[in-house]
Amino acid sequence: MNGVREKESSVVLSARNIAKSFGNIHALKGVNFDVHRGEVTTLFGENGAGKSTLMKILSGVIQPSSGEIVLEGRPVTFHSSSEARDLGISIIHQELSLAPNMNVRDNIFMGREIMGPGGVDYAEEEKQTRALMRELEEDIDPLTLVEDLRLGQQQLVEIARALSVNARILIMDEPTSALSASEVEVLFKVVHDLKSRGVSIVYISHHLEEALQITDHAVVLRDGVMTASAPRSEINLEWIVRNMVGENFDLGSPPEGHRIGEVALSIRDLTVPDTARKGRNVVDGVSLDVRAGEIVCIYGLMGAGRTEMLECVAGRLANASGMVSLLGHDVSSLSIAERIEEGLVLVPEDRQRDGLVQTMTVGKNLSLASIGAFTRNSIISRRRERSLVERAIKNVTIKTSGGEAEIGSLSGGNQQKVVIGKMLATNPKVVLLDEPSRGIDIGAKAEVFRLLAEGARRGLAVIYSTSEVGECLSIAHRIVVMRRGRISAEFSSDVSKEEIMAASGEAVNAI
């Protein structure tokens, strides 16, 4: 009996019978959820399971349709995130909520500026920002514009902002999705330090093995319902996957039984200058051929040049030298739109900033890159557009009420599927995907990789980049490793994780 009372007293925040509906979509269906004092409670679930919705309710971003939130034994109601923050609950959102045109300091203290006798005390804000950056072991100048930071650094600024409020309950929604292995290690040190100070942490991650390293309690949501809950001592990877998706998923294998055709994409001596460091190249003399029906994985650590290479091939970045050819035709001088028309498309790493228009519906986002297919003499055929949208929603298995739904109503993973569906709807010959699994759960990853494998069987040339070594050993026929802007190794699909990581310069014991 005493053990039961001790367990109950360790609960600092509870959700009781929480339900939330968005029109006809029931995101949460009577969920009960406990957060334990000074411990990490990890929330697992597929995209659309309701994880982010529950966290937004607990942090005051949105209100539940029904149910109760209990904080330190007392029922509370949050009408805004600032009310929740005042009571010690802070959230690091899955999608970055930074102002890119403002510097790091101003982003961290936006809306709660430190005031002095003469107004905002910028010196004190800068001092505290530097201290936060030191804690995260990141050498970022507080006066640097956020838009000048790479995505992983922006993620760290988001984390620093949450840490700056001295929260007693910290919700981390996919905090490591854009971080390198070394940055994840630093974040986990911070998590252990916060636990030692009595801070309670709710952790959401699609990186299952990673989450197992720090969790104390695990809760699984499935279709808005809590399907399982257990302490760390009773769970493993198989338990998580079984309760998330009902069976063990793998990410597939290289597709076979189809013809690998002629070279579809040829990159020759591609060099991309580093705009932040004069005289240095982020991509340095890269050459690569990819054939029709072939799937090539580009692996490398943060800063290896993967993203810059793909963006240059797609026309988003200018190259200093080199050539990009599509089916034997030089496309180096073409615009992004012209390359899309020729059959070369890119699914970008940052879906919020580069892949979606937040003010458009799901359908408008899906049809945006294919507008020429249903437009004649400046007149849009709504029937053809609807047909394209419905086909894309079905092909990419997007969980949505329909094409008229707001893009913001979708989970992060389903938003990513919209970006992928938009590019596949253009009927490309070559598709580039930069970290396509970022923010996607294991079931959705399997769906995306299945789509890519099917595309390869139909003759599509596929190049995807990843910073997860396990994803290299799924559907790729070849694995190309990049290191410091150059190709350091190339492997067939029977390579080991250790060989891939060694070629990238990553410590093998980091697996």
PDB file of C-alpha atoms in Angstrom, residues 62-329:
ATOM      1  CA  ILE A  62      -4.581  24.196 -27.426  1.00  0.00           C
ATOM      2  CA  GLN A  63      -7.463  23.264 -25.111  1.00  0.00           C
ATOM      3  CA  PRO A  64      -9.000  19.780 -24.794  1.00  0.00           C
ATOM      4  CA  SER A  65     -12.550  19.046 -25.932  1.00  0.00           C
ATOM      5  CA  SER A  66     -13.070  17.263 -22.628  1.00  0.00           C
ATOM      6  CA  GLY A  67     -11.069  15.885 -19.722  1.00  0.00           C
ATOM      7  CA  GLU A  68      -8.959  17.340 -16.938  1.00  0.00           C
ATOM      8  CA  ILE A  69      -5.347  18.365 -16.307  1.00  0.00           C
ATOM      9  CA  VAL A  70      -4.056  17.934 -12.764  1.00  0.00           C
ATOM     10  CA  LEU A  71      -0.875  19.734 -11.646  1.00  0.00           C
ATOM     11  CA  GLU A  72       0.592  18.891  -8.242  1.00  0.00           C
ATOM     12  CA  GLY A  73      -2.757  17.401  -7.189  1.00  0.00           C
ATOM     13  CA  ARG A  74      -4.862  20.413  -8.270  1.00  0.00           C
ATOM     14  CA  PRO A  75      -7.017  20.693 -11.422  1.00  0.00           C
ATOM     15  CA  VAL A  76      -5.764  23.453 -13.730  1.00  0.00           C
ATOM     16  CA  THR A  77      -6.931  25.061 -16.964  1.00  0.00           C
ATOM     17  CA  PHE A  78      -4.516  26.630 -19.425  1.00  0.00           C
ATOM     18  CA  HIS A  79      -5.858  29.217 -21.854  1.00  0.00           C
ATOM     19  CA  SER A  80      -2.456  29.856 -23.413  1.00  0.00           C
ATOM     20  CA  SER A  81       1.097  28.569 -23.474  1.00  0.00           C
ATOM     21  CA  SER A  82       2.190  31.564 -21.398  1.00  0.00           C
ATOM     22  CA  GLU A  83      -0.187  30.491 -18.587  1.00  0.00           C
ATOM     23  CA  ALA A  84       1.319  26.987 -18.654  1.00  0.00           C
ATOM     24  CA  ARG A  85       4.824  28.451 -18.740  1.00  0.00           C
ATOM     25  CA  ASP A  86       4.066  30.615 -15.697  1.00  0.00           C
ATOM     26  CA  LEU A  87       3.229  27.397 -13.841  1.00  0.00           C
ATOM     27  CA  GLY A  88       6.509  25.798 -14.906  1.00  0.00           C
ATOM     28  CA  ILE A  89       5.548  23.849 -18.042  1.00  0.00           C
ATOM     29  CA  SER A  90       7.619  24.506 -21.161  1.00  0.00           C
ATOM     30  CA  ILE A  91       7.622  22.798 -24.556  1.00  0.00           C
ATOM     31  CA  ILE A  92      10.162  22.320 -27.320  1.00  0.00           C
ATOM     32  CA  HIS A  93       7.982  21.938 -30.416  1.00  0.00           C
ATOM     33  CA  GLN A  94       8.621  19.364 -33.131  1.00  0.00           C
ATOM     34  CA  GLU A  95       8.436  22.116 -35.733  1.00  0.00           C
ATOM     35  CA  LEU A  96      10.772  25.033 -35.075  1.00  0.00           C
ATOM     36  CA  SER A  97       8.976  28.192 -33.937  1.00  0.00           C
ATOM     37  CA  LEU A  98      11.888  30.587 -34.349  1.00  0.00           C
ATOM     38  CA  ALA A  99      11.926  33.951 -36.106  1.00  0.00           C
ATOM     39  CA  PRO A 100      14.597  33.485 -38.794  1.00  0.00           C
ATOM     40  CA  ASN A 101      15.119  37.250 -39.313  1.00  0.00           C
ATOM     41  CA  MET A 102      15.994  37.766 -35.639  1.00  0.00           C
ATOM     42  CA  ASN A 103      19.215  36.880 -33.863  1.00  0.00           C
ATOM     43  CA  VAL A 104      19.686  34.008 -31.403  1.00  0.00           C
ATOM     44  CA  ARG A 105      19.496  36.244 -28.311  1.00  0.00           C
ATOM     45  CA  ASP A 106      16.236  37.880 -29.336  1.00  0.00           C
ATOM     46  CA  ASN A 107      14.664  34.532 -30.223  1.00  0.00           C
ATOM     47  CA  ILE A 108      15.468  33.090 -26.815  1.00  0.00           C
ATOM     48  CA  PHE A 109      13.992  36.034 -24.904  1.00  0.00           C
ATOM     49  CA  MET A 110      11.176  36.927 -27.292  1.00  0.00           C
ATOM     50  CA  GLY A 111       8.032  37.832 -25.319  1.00  0.00           C
ATOM     51  CA  ARG A 112       9.791  37.796 -21.943  1.00  0.00           C
ATOM     52  CA  GLU A 113      12.574  40.310 -22.349  1.00  0.00           C
ATOM     53  CA  ILE A 114      14.814  41.125 -19.387  1.00  0.00           C
ATOM     54  CA  MET A 115      14.042  44.718 -18.436  1.00  0.00           C
ATOM     55  CA  GLY A 116      16.461  47.199 -16.874  1.00  0.00           C
ATOM     56  CA  PRO A 117      16.198  50.863 -15.839  1.00  0.00           C
ATOM     57  CA  GLY A 118      16.620  52.026 -19.444  1.00  0.00           C
ATOM     58  CA  GLY A 119      14.483  49.367 -21.151  1.00  0.00           C
ATOM     59  CA  VAL A 120      15.523  45.934 -22.404  1.00  0.00           C
ATOM     60  CA  ASP A 121      18.793  44.783 -20.822  1.00  0.00           C
ATOM     61  CA  TYR A 122      20.390  43.351 -23.966  1.00  0.00           C
ATOM     62  CA  ALA A 123      23.740  42.825 -22.225  1.00  0.00           C
ATOM     63  CA  GLU A 124      22.189  40.525 -19.621  1.00  0.00           C
ATOM     64  CA  GLU A 125      20.225  38.661 -22.292  1.00  0.00           C
ATOM     65  CA  GLU A 126      23.415  38.156 -24.287  1.00  0.00           C
ATOM     66  CA  LYS A 127      25.250  36.949 -21.172  1.00  0.00           C
ATOM     67  CA  GLN A 128      22.542  34.396 -20.403  1.00  0.00           C
ATOM     68  CA  THR A 129      22.422  33.285 -24.044  1.00  0.00           C
ATOM     69  CA  ARG A 130      26.158  32.614 -24.045  1.00  0.00           C
ATOM     70  CA  ALA A 131      25.760  30.570 -20.848  1.00  0.00           C
ATOM     71  CA  LEU A 132      22.997  28.501 -22.436  1.00  0.00           C
ATOM     72  CA  MET A 133      25.131  27.869 -25.523  1.00  0.00           C
ATOM     73  CA  ARG A 134      28.014  26.750 -23.299  1.00  0.00           C
ATOM     74  CA  GLU A 135      25.682  24.351 -21.506  1.00  0.00           C
ATOM     75  CA  LEU A 136      24.755  22.870 -24.882  1.00  0.00           C
ATOM     76  CA  GLU A 137      28.446  22.867 -25.907  1.00  0.00           C
ATOM     77  CA  GLU A 138      27.678  24.879 -29.036  1.00  0.00           C
ATOM     78  CA  ASP A 139      29.776  27.842 -30.113  1.00  0.00           C
ATOM     79  CA  ILE A 140      27.006  30.085 -31.460  1.00  0.00           C
ATOM     80  CA  ASP A 141      27.306  33.868 -31.224  1.00  0.00           C
ATOM     81  CA  PRO A 142      24.120  35.287 -29.599  1.00  0.00           C
ATOM     82  CA  LEU A 143      23.967  37.991 -32.282  1.00  0.00           C
ATOM     83  CA  THR A 144      23.937  35.535 -35.200  1.00  0.00           C
ATOM     84  CA  LEU A 145      20.760  35.589 -37.287  1.00  0.00           C
ATOM     85  CA  VAL A 146      18.832  32.341 -36.919  1.00  0.00           C
ATOM     86  CA  GLU A 147      18.424  32.073 -40.705  1.00  0.00           C
ATOM     87  CA  ASP A 148      22.227  31.861 -41.004  1.00  0.00           C
ATOM     88  CA  LEU A 149      22.372  28.745 -38.794  1.00  0.00           C
ATOM     89  CA  ARG A 150      22.118  25.205 -40.106  1.00  0.00           C
ATOM     90  CA  LEU A 151      19.020  23.270 -39.083  1.00  0.00           C
ATOM     91  CA  GLY A 152      20.696  21.374 -36.228  1.00  0.00           C
ATOM     92  CA  GLN A 153      21.911  24.640 -34.678  1.00  0.00           C
ATOM     93  CA  GLN A 154      18.437  26.118 -34.996  1.00  0.00           C
ATOM     94  CA  GLN A 155      17.125  23.099 -33.101  1.00  0.00           C
ATOM     95  CA  LEU A 156      19.633  23.807 -30.324  1.00  0.00           C
ATOM     96  CA  VAL A 157      18.439  27.428 -30.118  1.00  0.00           C
ATOM     97  CA  GLU A 158      14.885  26.104 -29.692  1.00  0.00           C
ATOM     98  CA  ILE A 159      16.129  23.856 -26.882  1.00  0.00           C
ATOM     99  CA  ALA A 160      18.055  26.746 -25.281  1.00  0.00           C
ATOM    100  CA  ARG A 161      14.900  28.871 -25.259  1.00  0.00           C
ATOM    101  CA  ALA A 162      13.003  26.178 -23.378  1.00  0.00           C
ATOM    102  CA  LEU A 163      15.864  25.719 -20.906  1.00  0.00           C
ATOM    103  CA  SER A 164      16.002  29.481 -20.242  1.00  0.00           C
ATOM    104  CA  VAL A 165      12.641  29.560 -18.463  1.00  0.00           C
ATOM    105  CA  ASN A 166      13.782  27.161 -15.693  1.00  0.00           C
ATOM    106  CA  ALA A 167      10.769  24.916 -16.235  1.00  0.00           C
ATOM    107  CA  ARG A 168       9.927  22.191 -13.728  1.00  0.00           C
ATOM    108  CA  ILE A 169       8.194  20.180 -16.473  1.00  0.00           C
ATOM    109  CA  LEU A 170       9.898  20.191 -19.869  1.00  0.00           C
ATOM    110  CA  ILE A 171       8.182  18.656 -22.899  1.00  0.00           C
ATOM    111  CA  MET A 172      10.545  17.680 -25.724  1.00  0.00           C
ATOM    112  CA  ASP A 173       8.730  16.892 -28.978  1.00  0.00           C
ATOM    113  CA  GLU A 174      11.286  15.347 -31.378  1.00  0.00           C
ATOM    114  CA  PRO A 175      14.190  17.439 -29.984  1.00  0.00           C
ATOM    115  CA  THR A 176      16.899  15.441 -31.781  1.00  0.00           C
ATOM    116  CA  SER A 177      15.352  15.198 -35.250  1.00  0.00           C
ATOM    117  CA  ALA A 178      17.922  17.599 -36.746  1.00  0.00           C
ATOM    118  CA  LEU A 179      20.854  16.950 -34.391  1.00  0.00           C
ATOM    119  CA  SER A 180      24.092  15.117 -35.112  1.00  0.00           C
ATOM    120  CA  ALA A 181      25.206  12.198 -32.936  1.00  0.00           C
ATOM    121  CA  SER A 182      27.556  14.425 -30.898  1.00  0.00           C
ATOM    122  CA  GLU A 183      24.809  17.023 -30.379  1.00  0.00           C
ATOM    123  CA  VAL A 184      22.422  14.303 -29.194  1.00  0.00           C
ATOM    124  CA  GLU A 185      25.041  13.169 -26.692  1.00  0.00           C
ATOM    125  CA  VAL A 186      25.293  16.707 -25.288  1.00  0.00           C
ATOM    126  CA  LEU A 187      21.502  17.003 -25.081  1.00  0.00           C
ATOM    127  CA  PHE A 188      21.311  13.750 -23.124  1.00  0.00           C
ATOM    128  CA  LYS A 189      23.867  15.130 -20.658  1.00  0.00           C
ATOM    129  CA  VAL A 190      21.592  18.147 -20.211  1.00  0.00           C
ATOM    130  CA  VAL A 191      18.609  15.829 -19.672  1.00  0.00           C
ATOM    131  CA  HIS A 192      20.453  13.907 -16.937  1.00  0.00           C
ATOM    132  CA  ASP A 193      21.418  17.195 -15.292  1.00  0.00           C
ATOM    133  CA  LEU A 194      17.814  18.412 -15.378  1.00  0.00           C
ATOM    134  CA  LYS A 195      16.642  15.142 -13.817  1.00  0.00           C
ATOM    135  CA  SER A 196      19.154  15.551 -10.994  1.00  0.00           C
ATOM    136  CA  ARG A 197      17.595  18.959 -10.291  1.00  0.00           C
ATOM    137  CA  GLY A 198      14.119  17.434 -10.061  1.00  0.00           C
ATOM    138  CA  VAL A 199      12.897  18.544 -13.481  1.00  0.00           C
ATOM    139  CA  SER A 200      10.313  16.235 -15.049  1.00  0.00           C
ATOM    140  CA  ILE A 201      10.704  15.542 -18.754  1.00  0.00           C
ATOM    141  CA  VAL A 202       8.255  14.295 -21.352  1.00  0.00           C
ATOM    142  CA  TYR A 203      10.166  12.992 -24.355  1.00  0.00           C
ATOM    143  CA  ILE A 204       8.785  12.209 -27.805  1.00  0.00           C
ATOM    144  CA  SER A 205      10.989  10.626 -30.419  1.00  0.00           C
ATOM    145  CA  HIS A 206      10.759   8.414 -33.492  1.00  0.00           C
ATOM    146  CA  HIS A 207      14.365   7.378 -32.841  1.00  0.00           C
ATOM    147  CA  LEU A 208      13.352   4.390 -30.724  1.00  0.00           C
ATOM    148  CA  GLU A 209      16.787   3.075 -29.756  1.00  0.00           C
ATOM    149  CA  GLU A 210      17.864   6.597 -28.855  1.00  0.00           C
ATOM    150  CA  ALA A 211      14.839   7.166 -26.618  1.00  0.00           C
ATOM    151  CA  LEU A 212      15.454   3.907 -24.775  1.00  0.00           C
ATOM    152  CA  GLN A 213      18.778   5.306 -23.575  1.00  0.00           C
ATOM    153  CA  ILE A 214      17.169   7.941 -21.356  1.00  0.00           C
ATOM    154  CA  THR A 215      13.599   6.883 -20.607  1.00  0.00           C
ATOM    155  CA  ASP A 216      12.324   5.924 -17.139  1.00  0.00           C
ATOM    156  CA  HIS A 217       8.716   5.292 -18.158  1.00  0.00           C
ATOM    157  CA  ALA A 218       7.221   4.498 -21.571  1.00  0.00           C
ATOM    158  CA  VAL A 219       3.712   5.218 -22.801  1.00  0.00           C
ATOM    159  CA  VAL A 220       2.396   4.220 -26.242  1.00  0.00           C
ATOM    160  CA  LEU A 221      -0.417   6.022 -28.072  1.00  0.00           C
ATOM    161  CA  ARG A 222      -2.211   4.472 -31.027  1.00  0.00           C
ATOM    162  CA  ASP A 223      -5.046   6.193 -32.893  1.00  0.00           C
ATOM    163  CA  GLY A 224      -5.676   8.544 -29.987  1.00  0.00           C
ATOM    164  CA  VAL A 225      -5.797   5.807 -27.350  1.00  0.00           C
ATOM    165  CA  MET A 226      -3.143   4.794 -24.810  1.00  0.00           C
ATOM    166  CA  THR A 227      -2.374   1.163 -25.651  1.00  0.00           C
ATOM    167  CA  ALA A 228       0.484   0.428 -23.233  1.00  0.00           C
ATOM    168  CA  SER A 229       2.447   1.832 -20.301  1.00  0.00           C
ATOM    169  CA  ALA A 230       5.419   0.360 -18.451  1.00  0.00           C
ATOM    170  CA  PRO A 231       8.622   1.264 -16.574  1.00  0.00           C
ATOM    171  CA  ARG A 232      11.955   1.052 -18.402  1.00  0.00           C
ATOM    172  CA  SER A 233      12.830  -2.281 -16.801  1.00  0.00           C
ATOM    173  CA  GLU A 234       9.891  -3.942 -18.576  1.00  0.00           C
ATOM    174  CA  ILE A 235      10.337  -2.618 -22.118  1.00  0.00           C
ATOM    175  CA  ASN A 236      12.573  -3.140 -25.125  1.00  0.00           C
ATOM    176  CA  LEU A 237      12.514  -2.206 -28.796  1.00  0.00           C
ATOM    177  CA  GLU A 238      10.233  -5.113 -29.715  1.00  0.00           C
ATOM    178  CA  TRP A 239       7.722  -4.058 -27.010  1.00  0.00           C
ATOM    179  CA  ILE A 240       7.583  -0.500 -28.374  1.00  0.00           C
ATOM    180  CA  VAL A 241       7.127  -1.516 -32.012  1.00  0.00           C
ATOM    181  CA  ARG A 242       4.533  -4.178 -31.177  1.00  0.00           C
ATOM    182  CA  ASN A 243       2.410  -1.713 -29.215  1.00  0.00           C
ATOM    183  CA  MET A 244       2.869   1.085 -31.768  1.00  0.00           C
ATOM    184  CA  VAL A 245       2.042  -0.746 -34.989  1.00  0.00           C
ATOM    185  CA  GLY A 246       0.900  -4.221 -33.975  1.00  0.00           C
ATOM    186  CA  GLU A 247       3.804  -6.031 -35.617  1.00  0.00           C
ATOM    187  CA  ASN A 248       7.515  -5.742 -36.187  1.00  0.00           C
ATOM    188  CA  PHE A 249       8.267  -3.471 -39.112  1.00  0.00           C
ATOM    189  CA  ASP A 250      11.446  -3.331 -41.066  1.00  0.00           C
ATOM    190  CA  LEU A 251      12.350  -0.695 -43.612  1.00  0.00           C
ATOM    191  CA  GLY A 252      12.445  -3.087 -46.523  1.00  0.00           C
ATOM    192  CA  SER A 253      15.277  -4.317 -48.700  1.00  0.00           C
ATOM    193  CA  PRO A 254      16.733  -3.231 -52.042  1.00  0.00           C
ATOM    194  CA  PRO A 255      14.104  -3.902 -54.733  1.00  0.00           C
ATOM    195  CA  GLU A 256      14.988  -6.701 -57.148  1.00  0.00           C
ATOM    196  CA  GLY A 257      13.594  -8.285 -60.269  1.00  0.00           C
ATOM    197  CA  HIS A 258      13.576  -5.144 -62.381  1.00  0.00           C
ATOM    198  CA  ARG A 259      15.987  -3.739 -64.933  1.00  0.00           C
ATOM    199  CA  ILE A 260      18.530  -1.145 -63.844  1.00  0.00           C
ATOM    200  CA  GLY A 261      18.589   1.219 -66.805  1.00  0.00           C
ATOM    201  CA  GLU A 262      20.906   3.831 -68.219  1.00  0.00           C
ATOM    202  CA  VAL A 263      22.397   6.696 -66.221  1.00  0.00           C
ATOM    203  CA  ALA A 264      19.545   9.047 -65.296  1.00  0.00           C
ATOM    204  CA  LEU A 265      21.519  11.550 -63.210  1.00  0.00           C
ATOM    205  CA  SER A 266      25.191  12.358 -63.694  1.00  0.00           C
ATOM    206  CA  ILE A 267      27.117  14.689 -61.389  1.00  0.00           C
ATOM    207  CA  ARG A 268      30.609  15.685 -62.461  1.00  0.00           C
ATOM    208  CA  ASP A 269      33.220  17.471 -60.330  1.00  0.00           C
ATOM    209  CA  LEU A 270      30.552  19.436 -58.447  1.00  0.00           C
ATOM    210  CA  THR A 271      31.894  22.137 -56.151  1.00  0.00           C
ATOM    211  CA  VAL A 272      29.763  24.335 -53.892  1.00  0.00           C
ATOM    212  CA  PRO A 273      31.408  27.207 -51.982  1.00  0.00           C
ATOM    213  CA  ASP A 274      30.835  27.749 -48.268  1.00  0.00           C
ATOM    214  CA  THR A 275      29.139  31.144 -47.979  1.00  0.00           C
ATOM    215  CA  ALA A 276      30.023  31.363 -44.275  1.00  0.00           C
ATOM    216  CA  ARG A 277      33.749  30.679 -44.735  1.00  0.00           C
ATOM    217  CA  LYS A 278      35.505  32.275 -47.666  1.00  0.00           C
ATOM    218  CA  GLY A 279      37.878  29.976 -49.531  1.00  0.00           C
ATOM    219  CA  ARG A 280      36.241  26.787 -48.261  1.00  0.00           C
ATOM    220  CA  ASN A 281      33.935  24.430 -50.149  1.00  0.00           C
ATOM    221  CA  VAL A 282      31.026  22.565 -48.561  1.00  0.00           C
ATOM    222  CA  VAL A 283      30.950  20.267 -51.604  1.00  0.00           C
ATOM    223  CA  ASP A 284      34.379  19.642 -53.062  1.00  0.00           C
ATOM    224  CA  GLY A 285      34.673  17.957 -56.465  1.00  0.00           C
ATOM    225  CA  VAL A 286      31.908  15.356 -56.116  1.00  0.00           C
ATOM    226  CA  SER A 287      31.149  13.015 -59.040  1.00  0.00           C
ATOM    227  CA  LEU A 288      28.310  10.485 -58.967  1.00  0.00           C
ATOM    228  CA  ASP A 289      26.127   8.566 -61.446  1.00  0.00           C
ATOM    229  CA  VAL A 290      22.686   7.179 -60.585  1.00  0.00           C
ATOM    230  CA  ARG A 291      20.830   4.884 -62.982  1.00  0.00           C
ATOM    231  CA  ALA A 292      17.135   4.546 -63.720  1.00  0.00           C
ATOM    232  CA  GLY A 293      15.643   2.008 -61.313  1.00  0.00           C
ATOM    233  CA  GLU A 294      18.503   2.416 -58.841  1.00  0.00           C
ATOM    234  CA  ILE A 295      18.287   3.617 -55.240  1.00  0.00           C
ATOM    235  CA  VAL A 296      21.377   5.329 -53.831  1.00  0.00           C
ATOM    236  CA  CYS A 297      21.741   6.383 -50.192  1.00  0.00           C
ATOM    237  CA  ILE A 298      23.992   9.307 -49.284  1.00  0.00           C
ATOM    238  CA  TYR A 299      25.240   8.944 -45.703  1.00  0.00           C
ATOM    239  CA  GLY A 300      27.273  11.386 -43.670  1.00  0.00           C
ATOM    240  CA  LEU A 301      27.472  13.360 -40.462  1.00  0.00           C
ATOM    241  CA  MET A 302      26.129  16.884 -40.070  1.00  0.00           C
ATOM    242  CA  GLY A 303      28.290  19.206 -42.153  1.00  0.00           C
ATOM    243  CA  ALA A 304      29.436  16.461 -44.531  1.00  0.00           C
ATOM    244  CA  GLY A 305      27.901  18.290 -47.492  1.00  0.00           C
ATOM    245  CA  ARG A 306      24.945  15.966 -48.157  1.00  0.00           C
ATOM    246  CA  THR A 307      22.292  18.666 -48.072  1.00  0.00           C
ATOM    247  CA  GLU A 308      24.341  21.171 -50.055  1.00  0.00           C
ATOM    248  CA  MET A 309      25.053  18.630 -52.778  1.00  0.00           C
ATOM    249  CA  LEU A 310      21.379  17.708 -53.188  1.00  0.00           C
ATOM    250  CA  GLU A 311      20.258  21.337 -53.117  1.00  0.00           C
ATOM    251  CA  CYS A 312      22.824  22.260 -55.759  1.00  0.00           C
ATOM    252  CA  VAL A 313      21.709  19.386 -58.002  1.00  0.00           C
ATOM    253  CA  ALA A 314      18.090  20.565 -57.611  1.00  0.00           C
ATOM    254  CA  GLY A 315      19.031  24.177 -58.434  1.00  0.00           C
ATOM    255  CA  ARG A 316      18.583  25.701 -54.998  1.00  0.00           C
ATOM    256  CA  LEU A 317      22.285  26.412 -54.526  1.00  0.00           C
ATOM    257  CA  ALA A 318      24.713  27.737 -57.115  1.00  0.00           C
ATOM    258  CA  ASN A 319      27.784  25.678 -57.885  1.00  0.00           C
ATOM    259  CA  ALA A 320      31.255  27.147 -58.363  1.00  0.00           C
ATOM    260  CA  SER A 321      32.130  24.478 -60.906  1.00  0.00           C
ATOM    261  CA  GLY A 322      31.017  21.134 -62.218  1.00  0.00           C
ATOM    262  CA  MET A 323      28.033  19.840 -64.176  1.00  0.00           C
ATOM    263  CA  VAL A 324      24.669  18.170 -63.538  1.00  0.00           C
ATOM    264  CA  SER A 325      23.163  16.098 -66.357  1.00  0.00           C
ATOM    265  CA  LEU A 326      19.687  14.558 -66.556  1.00  0.00           C
ATOM    266  CA  LEU A 327      19.337  11.729 -69.078  1.00  0.00           C
ATOM    267  CA  GLY A 328      22.392  13.042 -70.909  1.00  0.00           C
ATOM    268  CA  HIS A 329      21.249  16.684 -71.030  1.00  0.00           C
TER     269      HIS A 329
END
